Short mmCIF file of C-alpha atoms in Angstrom, two decimals:
data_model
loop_
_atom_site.label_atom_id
_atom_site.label_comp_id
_atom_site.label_asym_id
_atom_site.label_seq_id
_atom_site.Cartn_x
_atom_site.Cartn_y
_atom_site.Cartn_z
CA UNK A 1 229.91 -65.43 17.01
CA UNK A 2 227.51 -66.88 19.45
CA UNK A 3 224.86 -68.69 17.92
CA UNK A 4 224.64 -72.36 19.28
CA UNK A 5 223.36 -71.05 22.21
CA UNK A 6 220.25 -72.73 24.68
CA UNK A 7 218.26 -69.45 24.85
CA UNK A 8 217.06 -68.73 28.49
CA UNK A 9 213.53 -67.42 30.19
CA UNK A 10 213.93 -63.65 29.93
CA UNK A 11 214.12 -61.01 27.59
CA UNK A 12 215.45 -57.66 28.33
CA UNK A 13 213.78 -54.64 26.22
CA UNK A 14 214.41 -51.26 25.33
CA UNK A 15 211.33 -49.47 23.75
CA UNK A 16 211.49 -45.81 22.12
CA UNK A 17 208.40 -44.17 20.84
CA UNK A 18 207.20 -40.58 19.09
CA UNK A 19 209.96 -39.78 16.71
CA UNK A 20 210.23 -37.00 15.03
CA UNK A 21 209.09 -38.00 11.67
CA UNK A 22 211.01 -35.85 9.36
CA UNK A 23 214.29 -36.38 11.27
CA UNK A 24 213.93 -39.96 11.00
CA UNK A 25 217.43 -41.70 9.55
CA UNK A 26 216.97 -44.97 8.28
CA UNK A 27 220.05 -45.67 6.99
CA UNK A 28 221.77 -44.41 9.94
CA UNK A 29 220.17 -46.64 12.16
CA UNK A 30 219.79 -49.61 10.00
CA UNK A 31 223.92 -49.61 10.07
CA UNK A 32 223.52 -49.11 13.96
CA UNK A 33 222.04 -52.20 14.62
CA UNK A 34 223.61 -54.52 12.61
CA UNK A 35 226.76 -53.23 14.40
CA UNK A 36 224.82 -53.75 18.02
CA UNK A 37 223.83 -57.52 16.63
CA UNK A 38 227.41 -57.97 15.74
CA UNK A 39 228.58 -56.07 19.56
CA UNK A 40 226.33 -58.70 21.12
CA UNK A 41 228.40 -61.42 19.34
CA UNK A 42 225.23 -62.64 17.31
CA UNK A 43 224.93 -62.77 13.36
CA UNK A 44 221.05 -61.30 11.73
CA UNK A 45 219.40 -63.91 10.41
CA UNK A 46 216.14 -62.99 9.08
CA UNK A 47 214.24 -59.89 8.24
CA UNK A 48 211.44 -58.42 7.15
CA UNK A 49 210.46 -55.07 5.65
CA UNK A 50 207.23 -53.19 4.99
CA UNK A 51 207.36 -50.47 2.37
CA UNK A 52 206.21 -48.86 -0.51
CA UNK A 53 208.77 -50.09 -2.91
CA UNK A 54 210.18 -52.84 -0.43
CA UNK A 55 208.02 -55.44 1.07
CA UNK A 56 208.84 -58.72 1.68
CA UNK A 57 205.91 -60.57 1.74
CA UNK A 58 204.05 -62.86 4.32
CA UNK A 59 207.65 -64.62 5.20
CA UNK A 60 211.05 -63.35 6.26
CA UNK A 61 213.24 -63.46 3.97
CA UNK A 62 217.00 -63.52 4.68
CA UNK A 63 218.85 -60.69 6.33
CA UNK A 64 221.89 -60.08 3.59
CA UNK A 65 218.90 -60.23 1.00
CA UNK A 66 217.01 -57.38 2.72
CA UNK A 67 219.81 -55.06 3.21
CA UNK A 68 220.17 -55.52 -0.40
CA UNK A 69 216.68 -54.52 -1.12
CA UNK A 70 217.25 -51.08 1.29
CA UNK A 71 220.30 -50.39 -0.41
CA UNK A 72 218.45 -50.96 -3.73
CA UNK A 73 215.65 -48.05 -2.52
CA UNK A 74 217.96 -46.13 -0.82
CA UNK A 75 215.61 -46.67 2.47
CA UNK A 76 213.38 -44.69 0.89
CA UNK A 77 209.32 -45.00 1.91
CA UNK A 78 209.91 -47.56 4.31
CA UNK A 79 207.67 -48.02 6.84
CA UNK A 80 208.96 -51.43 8.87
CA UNK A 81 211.56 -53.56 9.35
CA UNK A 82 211.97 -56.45 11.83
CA UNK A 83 215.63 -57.85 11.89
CA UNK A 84 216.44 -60.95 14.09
CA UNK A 85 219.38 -63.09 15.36
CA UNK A 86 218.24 -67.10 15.53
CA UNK A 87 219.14 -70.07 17.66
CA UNK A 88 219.65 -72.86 15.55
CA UNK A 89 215.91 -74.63 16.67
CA UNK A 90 213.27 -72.33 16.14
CA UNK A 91 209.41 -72.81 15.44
CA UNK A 92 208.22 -69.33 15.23
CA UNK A 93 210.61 -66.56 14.02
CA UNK A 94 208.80 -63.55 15.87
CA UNK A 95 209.00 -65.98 18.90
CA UNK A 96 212.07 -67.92 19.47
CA UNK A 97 215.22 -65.11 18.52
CA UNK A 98 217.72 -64.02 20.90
CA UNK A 99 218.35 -60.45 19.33
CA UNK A 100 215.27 -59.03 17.82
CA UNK A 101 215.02 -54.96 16.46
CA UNK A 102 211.69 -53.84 15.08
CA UNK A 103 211.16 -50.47 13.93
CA UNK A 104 207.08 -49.16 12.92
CA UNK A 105 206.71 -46.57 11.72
CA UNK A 106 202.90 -47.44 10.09
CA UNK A 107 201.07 -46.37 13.19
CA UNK A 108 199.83 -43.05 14.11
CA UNK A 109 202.77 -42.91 16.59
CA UNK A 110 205.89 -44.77 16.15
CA UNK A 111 207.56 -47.24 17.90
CA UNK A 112 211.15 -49.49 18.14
CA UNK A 113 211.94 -52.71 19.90
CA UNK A 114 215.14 -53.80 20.51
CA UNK A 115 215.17 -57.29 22.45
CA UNK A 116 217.72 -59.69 23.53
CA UNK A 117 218.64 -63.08 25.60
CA UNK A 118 219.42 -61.57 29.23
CA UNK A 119 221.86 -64.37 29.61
CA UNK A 120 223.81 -62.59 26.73
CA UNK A 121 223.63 -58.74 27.86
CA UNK A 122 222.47 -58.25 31.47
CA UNK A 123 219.68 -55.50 32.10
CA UNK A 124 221.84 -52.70 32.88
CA UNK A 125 221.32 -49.08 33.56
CA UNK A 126 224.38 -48.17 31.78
CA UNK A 127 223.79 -50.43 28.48
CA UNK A 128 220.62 -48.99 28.50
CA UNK A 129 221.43 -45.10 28.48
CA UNK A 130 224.13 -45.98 26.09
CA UNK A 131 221.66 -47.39 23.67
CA UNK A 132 219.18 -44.68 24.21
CA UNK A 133 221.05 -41.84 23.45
CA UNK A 134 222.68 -43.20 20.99
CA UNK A 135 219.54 -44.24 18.97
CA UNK A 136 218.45 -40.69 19.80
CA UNK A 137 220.81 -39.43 17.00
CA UNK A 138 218.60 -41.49 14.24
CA UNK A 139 214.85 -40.77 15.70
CA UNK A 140 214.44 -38.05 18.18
CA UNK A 141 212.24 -40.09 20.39
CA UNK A 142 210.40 -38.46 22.73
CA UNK A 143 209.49 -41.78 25.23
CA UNK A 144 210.81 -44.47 26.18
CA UNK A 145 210.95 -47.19 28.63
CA UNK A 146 213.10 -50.29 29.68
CA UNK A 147 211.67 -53.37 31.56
CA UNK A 148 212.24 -57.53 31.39
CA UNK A 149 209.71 -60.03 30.70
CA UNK A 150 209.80 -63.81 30.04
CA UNK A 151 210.21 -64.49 26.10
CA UNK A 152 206.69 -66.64 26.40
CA UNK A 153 205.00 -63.54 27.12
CA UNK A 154 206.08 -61.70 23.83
CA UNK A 155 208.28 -58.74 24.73
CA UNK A 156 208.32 -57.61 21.23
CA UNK A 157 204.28 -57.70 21.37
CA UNK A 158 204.09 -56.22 24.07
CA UNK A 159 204.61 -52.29 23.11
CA UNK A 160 202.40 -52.29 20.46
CA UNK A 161 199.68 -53.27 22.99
CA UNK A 162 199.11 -56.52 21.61
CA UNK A 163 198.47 -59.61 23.48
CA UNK A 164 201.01 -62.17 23.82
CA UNK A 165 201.39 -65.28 26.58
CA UNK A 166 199.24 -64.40 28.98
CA UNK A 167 195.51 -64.50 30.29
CA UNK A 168 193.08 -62.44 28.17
CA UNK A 169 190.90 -61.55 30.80
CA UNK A 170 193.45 -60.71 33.31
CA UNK A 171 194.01 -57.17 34.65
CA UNK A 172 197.39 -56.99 32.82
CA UNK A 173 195.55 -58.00 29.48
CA UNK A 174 193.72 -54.71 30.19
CA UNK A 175 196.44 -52.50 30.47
CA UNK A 176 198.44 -53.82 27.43
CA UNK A 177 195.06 -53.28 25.58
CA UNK A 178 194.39 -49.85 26.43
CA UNK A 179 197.83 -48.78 25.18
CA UNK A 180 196.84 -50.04 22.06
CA UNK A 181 193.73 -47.80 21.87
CA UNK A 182 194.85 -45.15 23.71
CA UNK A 183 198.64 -44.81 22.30
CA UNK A 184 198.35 -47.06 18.80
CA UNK A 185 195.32 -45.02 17.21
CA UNK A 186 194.73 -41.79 15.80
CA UNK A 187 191.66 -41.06 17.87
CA UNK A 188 193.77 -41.83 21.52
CA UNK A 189 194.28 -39.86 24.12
CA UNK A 190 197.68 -40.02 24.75
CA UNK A 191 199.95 -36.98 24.38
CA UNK A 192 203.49 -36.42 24.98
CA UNK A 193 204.54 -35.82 28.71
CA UNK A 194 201.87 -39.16 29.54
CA UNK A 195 203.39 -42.42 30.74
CA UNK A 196 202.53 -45.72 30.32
CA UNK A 197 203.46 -47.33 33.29
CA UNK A 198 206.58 -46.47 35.68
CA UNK A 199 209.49 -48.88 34.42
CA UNK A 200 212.84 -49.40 36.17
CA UNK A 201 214.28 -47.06 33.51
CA UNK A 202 212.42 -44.39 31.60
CA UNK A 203 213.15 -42.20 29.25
CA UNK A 204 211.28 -39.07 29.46
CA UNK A 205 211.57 -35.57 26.96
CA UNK A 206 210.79 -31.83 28.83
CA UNK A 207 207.24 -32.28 28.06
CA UNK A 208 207.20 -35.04 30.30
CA UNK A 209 209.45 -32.98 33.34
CA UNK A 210 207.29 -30.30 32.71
CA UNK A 211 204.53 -31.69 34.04
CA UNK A 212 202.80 -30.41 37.40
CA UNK A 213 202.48 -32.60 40.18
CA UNK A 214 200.97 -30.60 43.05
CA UNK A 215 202.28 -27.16 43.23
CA UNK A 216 206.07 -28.04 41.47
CA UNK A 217 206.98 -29.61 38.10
CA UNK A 218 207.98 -33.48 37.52
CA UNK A 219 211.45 -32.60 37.66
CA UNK A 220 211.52 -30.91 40.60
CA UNK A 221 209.29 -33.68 42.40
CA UNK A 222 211.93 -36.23 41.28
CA UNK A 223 214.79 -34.27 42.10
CA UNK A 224 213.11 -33.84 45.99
CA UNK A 225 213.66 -37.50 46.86
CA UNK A 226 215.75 -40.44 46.48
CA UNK A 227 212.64 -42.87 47.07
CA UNK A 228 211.61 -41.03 43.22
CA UNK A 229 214.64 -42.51 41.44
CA UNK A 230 217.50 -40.76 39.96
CA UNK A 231 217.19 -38.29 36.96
CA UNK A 232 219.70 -37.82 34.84
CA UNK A 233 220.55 -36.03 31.46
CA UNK A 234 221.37 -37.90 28.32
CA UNK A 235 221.40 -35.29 25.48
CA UNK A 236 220.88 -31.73 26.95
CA UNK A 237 217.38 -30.25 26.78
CA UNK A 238 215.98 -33.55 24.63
CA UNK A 239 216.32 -36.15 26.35
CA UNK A 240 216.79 -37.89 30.29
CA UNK A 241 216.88 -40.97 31.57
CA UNK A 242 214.84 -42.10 35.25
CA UNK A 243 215.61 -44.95 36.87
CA UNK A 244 214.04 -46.34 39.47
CA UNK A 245 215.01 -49.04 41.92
CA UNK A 246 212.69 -52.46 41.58
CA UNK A 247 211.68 -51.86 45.37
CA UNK A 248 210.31 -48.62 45.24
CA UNK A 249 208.63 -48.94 41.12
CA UNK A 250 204.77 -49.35 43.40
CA UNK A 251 205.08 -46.33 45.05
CA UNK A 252 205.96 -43.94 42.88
CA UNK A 253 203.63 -45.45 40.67
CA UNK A 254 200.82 -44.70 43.76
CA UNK A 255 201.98 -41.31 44.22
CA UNK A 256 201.46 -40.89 40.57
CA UNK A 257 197.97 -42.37 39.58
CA UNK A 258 195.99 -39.07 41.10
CA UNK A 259 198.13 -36.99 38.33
CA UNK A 260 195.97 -38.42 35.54
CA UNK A 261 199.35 -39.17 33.76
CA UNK A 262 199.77 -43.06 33.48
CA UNK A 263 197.52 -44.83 30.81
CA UNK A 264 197.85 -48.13 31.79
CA UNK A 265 197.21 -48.51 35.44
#
């Protein structure tokens, strides 16, 4: 198992948000991950869990102890769990892993991190379809969105719209922040079929293809040129993945912005 490892700069990071609630399988995907920890030749370390009947407390405490606790509740009436994979020097927990999962589900609409060491598992397109449709089978998300930034910036931090790293007052401390009202609270405005941003991979549901742009739907407006990306389908009628080349992320994002459906831009 790799664990005496130097961790590097960047973190790669698959997000998934709006599950469906009452299809939600805990246990299912609690198994998942250890098994995509133990795939990405780390052990899980720490944990910690927010729940009715299950809470940890202000620390972590270790991960074979919480698994012990779920098992004890059956993962019943849990609403959080954070599960990370540790270099052997680490000041801050939430800061310094090199495989990090955190599932909410406390907020009006739910979210899941998963977060690892690019110098362990490259950023791939393939890796990351693989993990989205998989993870698909335990939450039904209905958005998502992969992207890499450097672990001093808080890629965990930075889905739930919280600041992490960088300059408060900057234009991208903006945008991070009005996710957090507009996504994170019950009185937002965001509704299924919006984007955040454009990512180099996103993962979009048909409320999201549906949408018009001009005269003909998303899909179609995708589907018209290669300088949109390439769309393609994950689980049939749930669930596709667009990915978009680094080079051409601005401009679709431009072509966008009149369509009223990115929040943060």
């Amino acid at each position: 198992m790799v664990i005496d490892i130097k961790r590097g700069p960047l973190a790669s990071t698959l997000v998934l948000h709006g599950f469906q609630k009452n299809s939600i399988d805990l246990k299912g995907w609690f198994n998942y991950i250890e098994r995509w920890f133990q795939k990405g030749g780390v052990i899980p370390i720490k944990m910690d869990i927010t729940g009715k009947n299950c809470v940890t407390g202000r620390s972590t405490i270790k991960f074979e102890n919480g698994k012990k606790r779920l098992e004890q509740n059956n993962f019943q009436e849990i609403t959080g769990i954070w599960i990370a994979a540790l270099p052997p020097k680490v000041k801050i927990e939430m800061f310094d892993f090199i495989f990090a999962a955190h599932l909410d589900c406390t907020s009006p609409r739910d979210t899941l991190v998963l977060c690892w060491d690019d110098q362990i598992i490259r950023f791939e397109r393939g890796y990351l379809e693989t993990l989205a449709k998989d993870l698909y089978t335990y939450l039904q998300p209905a958005y998502g969105y992969g992207y890499q930034r450097e672990f001093r910036q808080g890629p965990t931090f930075y889905p739930f719209g919280v600041l992490s790293g960088i300059d408060a007052f900057s234009e991208e401390a903006k945008q991070i922040t009005q996710w957090s009202i507009e996504y994170g609270r019950s009185d937002g405005n965001y509704r299924i079929g919006m984007f955040r941003d454009i990512y180099p991979i996103n993962f979009l549901s048909k409320p999201h293809l549906d949408q018009k742009i001009g005269n003909q739907t998303l899909q179609c407006w995708i589907e018209s040129s290669p300088q949109h990306g390439e769309l393609h389908t994950l689980i049939n009628n749930k669930l596709w993945s667009w990915w978009i080349p680094e080079d051409n992320i601005a401009t679709v994002r431009e072509e966008l912005k009149p369509m009223g459906l990115l929040i943060c831009v």
